[in-house]
Amino acid sequence: AAAAAAAAAAAESTTAMRKDNNIYNQTATPDETPILIKNKLAEFELALDDVGDKEKRCYLMAKEKGPDECNDAHKLIFLRCEVFEVDRAVARFVKYWEARVAVFGEDKAFLPLAVDGALKDDMESIEVDYLQVANKTDPDGRAILLFDFNKEGEDLSSESLLRVVWYQAHVALTQESCQKRGVVLYVRCVDRFTDWRPSLSKKIAAAARGILPIRLAGIHFMQPPSYITLILAVVRPVMGKKLRNRLYHHSGSVDDLLKSLSKFGLGDMDMLPTMFGGELTSCL
């Protein structure tokens, strides 16, 4: 009876939250029209033309070697990420291509970010489920990502795991609602502090902050260990103020977790990952 009452309360809170779907205080996205998109893409091209060839060297390589990877549809994702602020979108776009070449190398950076493309040598890292995309979105269309830092104890290179982060981010971005509304992240921390890879966490945080074209709405640390403060002390400085204010902790029983998550529209069993006692699974 107590469990049923807790679930009912969580569901009621979730329903209330859906009436105010800006719980993460995100900047509102504009109503997209064909004219808006056409005009903003034109502005994007003009701003990109103003960037020096040396600064946008990696983009120019992409334009030559993998034009389908940097077409208008790809540029639109960056515009949506920055809520159609063109200068910010172009700056992120240029940084993105510089980072993509650094992460994948010139031999793979311009291939599609797919298992039969740039990720063809990273299947083992993909299959350990370090980062997964959930099989459904949150109530407002945000993609849900499941991050299991416990897998850093596996015998896999940090370079390969970072490529998996890029890959799964792009899987999430195949959903238009994700491009517009962003993502929410569930995080399972390492069971053993010695398994944690601080340098990898810094690179992931840096990519999330100003490189990958993803609007990171919230990061939910589930059942965080006592040493979470040590981890955050390393990661917070790289995150920037906006991301630092979007970190949330949830602990306790399944009922406690549902109650805590309900204010974010995640208070149902099908919104709680199976690794934490719920029913939410990966789409892979």
Coordinates of C-alpha atoms in Angstrom, one line a residue:
A1 CA 0.0 0.0 0.0
A2 CA 2.8 2.4 0.9
A3 CA 4.6 1.6 -2.4
A4 CA 1.4 2.2 -4.4
A5 CA 0.8 5.5 -2.6
A6 CA 4.4 6.6 -3.4
A7 CA 3.9 5.7 -7.0
A8 CA 0.6 7.6 -7.2
A9 CA 2.2 10.6 -5.6
A10 CA 5.1 10.5 -8.1
A11 CA 2.7 10.2 -11.0
E12 CA 0.7 13.2 -9.7
S13 CA 3.9 15.2 -9.4
T14 CA 4.9 14.2 -12.9
T15 CA 1.6 15.3 -14.3
A16 CA 1.9 18.7 -12.6
M17 CA 5.4 19.0 -13.9
R18 CA 4.2 18.5 -17.5
K19 CA 2.2 21.6 -17.2
D20 CA 5.4 23.5 -16.7
N21 CA 7.8 21.8 -19.0
N22 CA 10.7 24.2 -18.4
I23 CA 11.7 22.7 -15.1
Y24 CA 15.4 22.9 -16.3
N25 CA 15.1 26.6 -17.0
Q26 CA 16.1 26.2 -20.6
T27 CA 16.0 29.1 -23.1
A28 CA 12.7 28.7 -25.0
T29 CA 13.1 27.5 -28.6
P30 CA 11.5 29.6 -31.3
D31 CA 8.6 28.4 -33.5
E32 CA 10.4 27.1 -36.6
T33 CA 9.1 28.0 -40.0
P34 CA 10.7 27.3 -43.4
I35 CA 11.5 31.0 -43.7
L36 CA 13.2 31.1 -40.3
I37 CA 15.3 28.1 -41.1
K38 CA 16.3 29.4 -44.6
N39 CA 17.2 32.8 -43.3
K40 CA 19.2 31.4 -40.3
L41 CA 21.1 29.0 -42.5
A42 CA 22.0 31.8 -44.9
E43 CA 23.3 33.9 -41.9
F44 CA 25.2 30.8 -40.7
E45 CA 27.0 30.6 -44.0
L46 CA 27.9 34.3 -44.0
A47 CA 29.2 34.1 -40.4
L48 CA 31.2 30.9 -41.3
D49 CA 32.7 32.7 -44.3
D50 CA 34.0 35.3 -41.9
V51 CA 36.0 32.7 -39.9
G52 CA 39.6 32.5 -41.0
D53 CA 40.7 29.4 -43.1
K54 CA 43.2 28.5 -40.5
E55 CA 40.7 28.4 -37.7
K56 CA 38.1 26.4 -39.7
R57 CA 40.7 24.2 -41.3
C58 CA 39.1 21.0 -40.1
Y59 CA 35.7 22.0 -41.4
L60 CA 37.2 22.8 -44.8
M61 CA 38.6 19.3 -44.8
A62 CA 35.2 17.9 -43.9
K63 CA 33.6 19.9 -46.7
E64 CA 36.0 18.3 -49.1
K65 CA 36.2 14.7 -47.8
G66 CA 32.8 14.2 -46.2
P67 CA 30.3 16.8 -47.4
D68 CA 27.3 14.9 -46.2
E69 CA 28.7 15.1 -42.7
C70 CA 28.6 18.9 -42.7
N71 CA 25.5 19.7 -44.9
D72 CA 22.6 22.1 -44.1
A73 CA 20.9 19.4 -42.0
H74 CA 24.0 19.1 -39.9
K75 CA 24.4 22.9 -39.5
L76 CA 20.7 23.2 -38.5
I77 CA 21.5 21.0 -35.5
F78 CA 24.0 23.5 -34.3
L79 CA 21.5 26.4 -34.8
R80 CA 18.9 24.5 -32.7
C81 CA 21.5 23.8 -30.0
E82 CA 22.2 27.5 -29.7
V83 CA 18.5 28.5 -30.1
F84 CA 19.3 30.1 -33.5
E85 CA 21.9 32.5 -32.1
V86 CA 24.0 32.3 -35.3
D87 CA 27.4 33.5 -34.0
R88 CA 27.3 31.0 -31.1
A89 CA 26.2 28.2 -33.5
V90 CA 29.1 28.9 -35.9
A91 CA 31.6 29.0 -33.0
R92 CA 30.4 25.6 -31.7
F93 CA 30.4 24.2 -35.3
V94 CA 34.1 25.2 -35.9
K95 CA 35.2 23.8 -32.5
Y96 CA 33.2 20.7 -33.2
W97 CA 35.1 19.9 -36.4
E98 CA 38.4 20.6 -34.7
A99 CA 37.5 18.2 -31.9
R100 CA 36.1 15.6 -34.2
V101 CA 39.4 15.4 -36.1
A102 CA 41.3 15.2 -32.8
V103 CA 39.0 12.4 -31.4
F104 CA 38.7 10.2 -34.6
G105 CA 41.8 11.2 -36.5
E106 CA 41.8 12.4 -40.1
D107 CA 41.3 8.8 -41.4
K108 CA 37.9 8.5 -39.7
A109 CA 36.7 11.9 -38.8
F110 CA 34.9 12.5 -42.1
L111 CA 33.1 9.1 -42.1
P112 CA 29.6 8.8 -40.8
L113 CA 29.6 8.3 -37.0
A114 CA 28.1 4.8 -37.3
V115 CA 29.2 1.3 -36.5
D116 CA 30.0 0.7 -40.1
G117 CA 31.8 4.0 -40.4
A118 CA 34.0 5.9 -37.9
L119 CA 33.1 3.5 -35.1
K120 CA 34.0 0.3 -37.0
D121 CA 36.9 -0.4 -34.6
D122 CA 35.1 0.5 -31.4
M123 CA 32.4 -2.2 -31.2
E124 CA 33.7 -3.7 -28.0
S125 CA 33.5 -0.3 -26.3
I126 CA 30.0 0.2 -27.7
E127 CA 28.8 -3.2 -26.4
V128 CA 29.9 -2.7 -22.8
D129 CA 27.1 0.0 -22.5
Y130 CA 29.3 2.8 -21.2
L131 CA 26.8 5.2 -22.7
Q132 CA 23.4 4.3 -24.0
V133 CA 20.4 6.1 -25.5
A134 CA 17.1 5.1 -23.8
N135 CA 14.2 3.6 -25.8
K136 CA 12.0 6.7 -25.1
T137 CA 12.2 10.4 -24.4
D138 CA 11.2 12.3 -21.3
P139 CA 7.7 13.8 -21.3
D140 CA 8.9 16.9 -23.2
G141 CA 10.8 15.1 -25.9
R142 CA 14.3 15.3 -24.5
A143 CA 16.4 12.2 -25.2
I144 CA 17.4 10.2 -22.2
L145 CA 21.0 9.0 -22.0
L146 CA 22.3 6.3 -19.5
F147 CA 25.9 6.8 -18.4
D148 CA 27.5 3.9 -16.6
F149 CA 30.9 5.2 -15.3
N150 CA 31.3 1.8 -13.6
K151 CA 32.4 0.5 -17.0
E152 CA 35.6 2.5 -16.8
G153 CA 36.9 -0.5 -14.9
E154 CA 36.8 -2.5 -18.2
D155 CA 40.0 -3.1 -20.2
L156 CA 39.1 -0.5 -22.8
S157 CA 41.0 2.6 -23.9
S158 CA 39.8 6.0 -22.8
E159 CA 40.2 7.1 -26.5
S160 CA 37.7 4.4 -27.6
L161 CA 35.3 5.2 -24.8
L162 CA 35.4 8.9 -25.8
R163 CA 34.5 8.0 -29.3
V164 CA 31.5 6.0 -28.0
V165 CA 30.3 9.2 -26.2
W166 CA 30.4 11.0 -29.5
Y167 CA 28.7 8.2 -31.3
Q168 CA 25.8 7.9 -28.8
A169 CA 25.4 11.7 -28.7
H170 CA 24.8 11.5 -32.5
V171 CA 22.4 8.6 -32.1
A172 CA 20.3 10.8 -29.7
L173 CA 20.5 13.7 -32.2
T174 CA 18.7 11.6 -34.9
Q175 CA 15.5 12.6 -33.0
E176 CA 14.4 16.1 -33.9
S177 CA 12.9 16.7 -30.5
C178 CA 16.4 16.0 -29.0
Q179 CA 17.9 18.7 -31.3
K180 CA 15.3 21.2 -30.0
R181 CA 14.8 20.2 -26.4
G182 CA 18.1 18.5 -25.6
V183 CA 19.0 15.6 -23.4
V184 CA 18.8 14.5 -19.8
L185 CA 21.5 12.2 -18.4
Y186 CA 21.3 9.4 -15.8
V187 CA 24.7 8.7 -14.2
R188 CA 25.9 5.7 -12.4
C189 CA 29.2 6.4 -10.7
V190 CA 32.1 4.0 -10.4
D191 CA 31.8 1.5 -7.6
R192 CA 35.5 1.7 -7.0
F193 CA 37.1 5.1 -6.9
T194 CA 40.3 3.7 -8.4
D195 CA 38.4 2.7 -11.6
W196 CA 37.5 6.3 -12.3
R197 CA 39.4 8.1 -15.1
P198 CA 39.5 11.8 -14.3
S199 CA 41.1 12.8 -17.6
L200 CA 38.3 11.1 -19.6
S201 CA 35.7 12.8 -17.5
K202 CA 37.3 16.2 -18.2
K203 CA 37.2 15.5 -21.9
I204 CA 33.6 14.4 -21.8
A205 CA 32.6 17.5 -19.8
A206 CA 34.5 19.8 -22.2
A207 CA 32.7 18.2 -25.2
A208 CA 29.3 18.6 -23.5
R209 CA 30.0 22.3 -22.7
G210 CA 30.8 23.8 -26.0
I211 CA 31.6 21.2 -28.7
L212 CA 28.9 18.6 -29.2
P213 CA 25.6 20.2 -30.5
I214 CA 23.5 19.0 -27.6
R215 CA 21.4 21.0 -25.1
L216 CA 22.2 19.3 -21.8
A217 CA 19.2 19.9 -19.7
G218 CA 20.1 18.0 -16.6
I219 CA 22.5 15.4 -15.1
H220 CA 21.0 13.1 -12.6
F221 CA 23.5 11.3 -10.4
M222 CA 21.8 8.1 -9.1
Q223 CA 22.8 6.6 -5.8
P224 CA 26.0 8.7 -5.7
P225 CA 28.8 7.4 -3.6
S226 CA 30.3 9.3 -0.7
Y227 CA 33.3 10.4 -2.8
I228 CA 31.0 12.1 -5.4
T229 CA 32.3 15.5 -4.1
L230 CA 35.8 14.5 -5.1
I231 CA 34.6 13.6 -8.6
L232 CA 32.7 16.8 -9.0
A233 CA 35.6 18.9 -7.7
V234 CA 37.5 17.7 -10.8
V235 CA 34.7 18.0 -13.3
R236 CA 32.9 21.2 -12.2
P237 CA 35.6 23.7 -13.3
V238 CA 35.4 22.3 -16.9
M239 CA 31.6 22.4 -17.0
G240 CA 30.9 26.1 -16.7
K241 CA 28.3 27.8 -14.6
K242 CA 25.2 26.7 -16.6
L243 CA 26.0 23.0 -16.5
R244 CA 27.2 23.2 -12.8
N245 CA 23.7 24.4 -12.0
R246 CA 22.1 21.4 -13.7
L247 CA 23.5 18.6 -11.5
Y248 CA 21.1 16.7 -9.3
H249 CA 21.5 13.8 -6.8
H250 CA 19.0 11.1 -6.1
S251 CA 19.4 8.4 -3.4
G252 CA 17.4 5.8 -1.5
S253 CA 14.8 3.1 -2.4
V254 CA 13.1 2.8 -5.7
D255 CA 10.2 4.7 -4.2
D256 CA 12.5 7.4 -3.0
L257 CA 14.1 7.7 -6.4
L258 CA 10.7 8.0 -8.1
K259 CA 9.6 10.7 -5.7
S260 CA 12.8 12.7 -6.2
L261 CA 12.7 12.4 -10.0
S262 CA 9.1 13.2 -10.3
K263 CA 9.7 17.0 -10.3
F264 CA 11.6 16.4 -13.5
G265 CA 8.8 14.4 -15.2
L266 CA 10.7 11.2 -14.5
G267 CA 8.7 9.8 -11.7
D268 CA 7.3 6.7 -13.4
M269 CA 8.8 3.2 -13.5
D270 CA 9.2 3.3 -17.3
M271 CA 11.3 6.5 -16.8
L272 CA 13.7 4.9 -14.3
P273 CA 16.6 2.8 -15.9
T274 CA 16.6 -0.9 -15.1
M275 CA 20.0 -0.6 -13.5
F276 CA 18.3 1.4 -10.7
G277 CA 15.3 -0.9 -10.4
G278 CA 13.0 0.6 -13.1
E279 CA 11.9 -0.4 -16.5
L280 CA 13.7 2.0 -18.8
T281 CA 16.0 0.3 -21.3
S282 CA 18.4 1.2 -24.1
C283 CA 17.3 1.5 -27.7
L284 CA 20.2 -0.6 -28.9

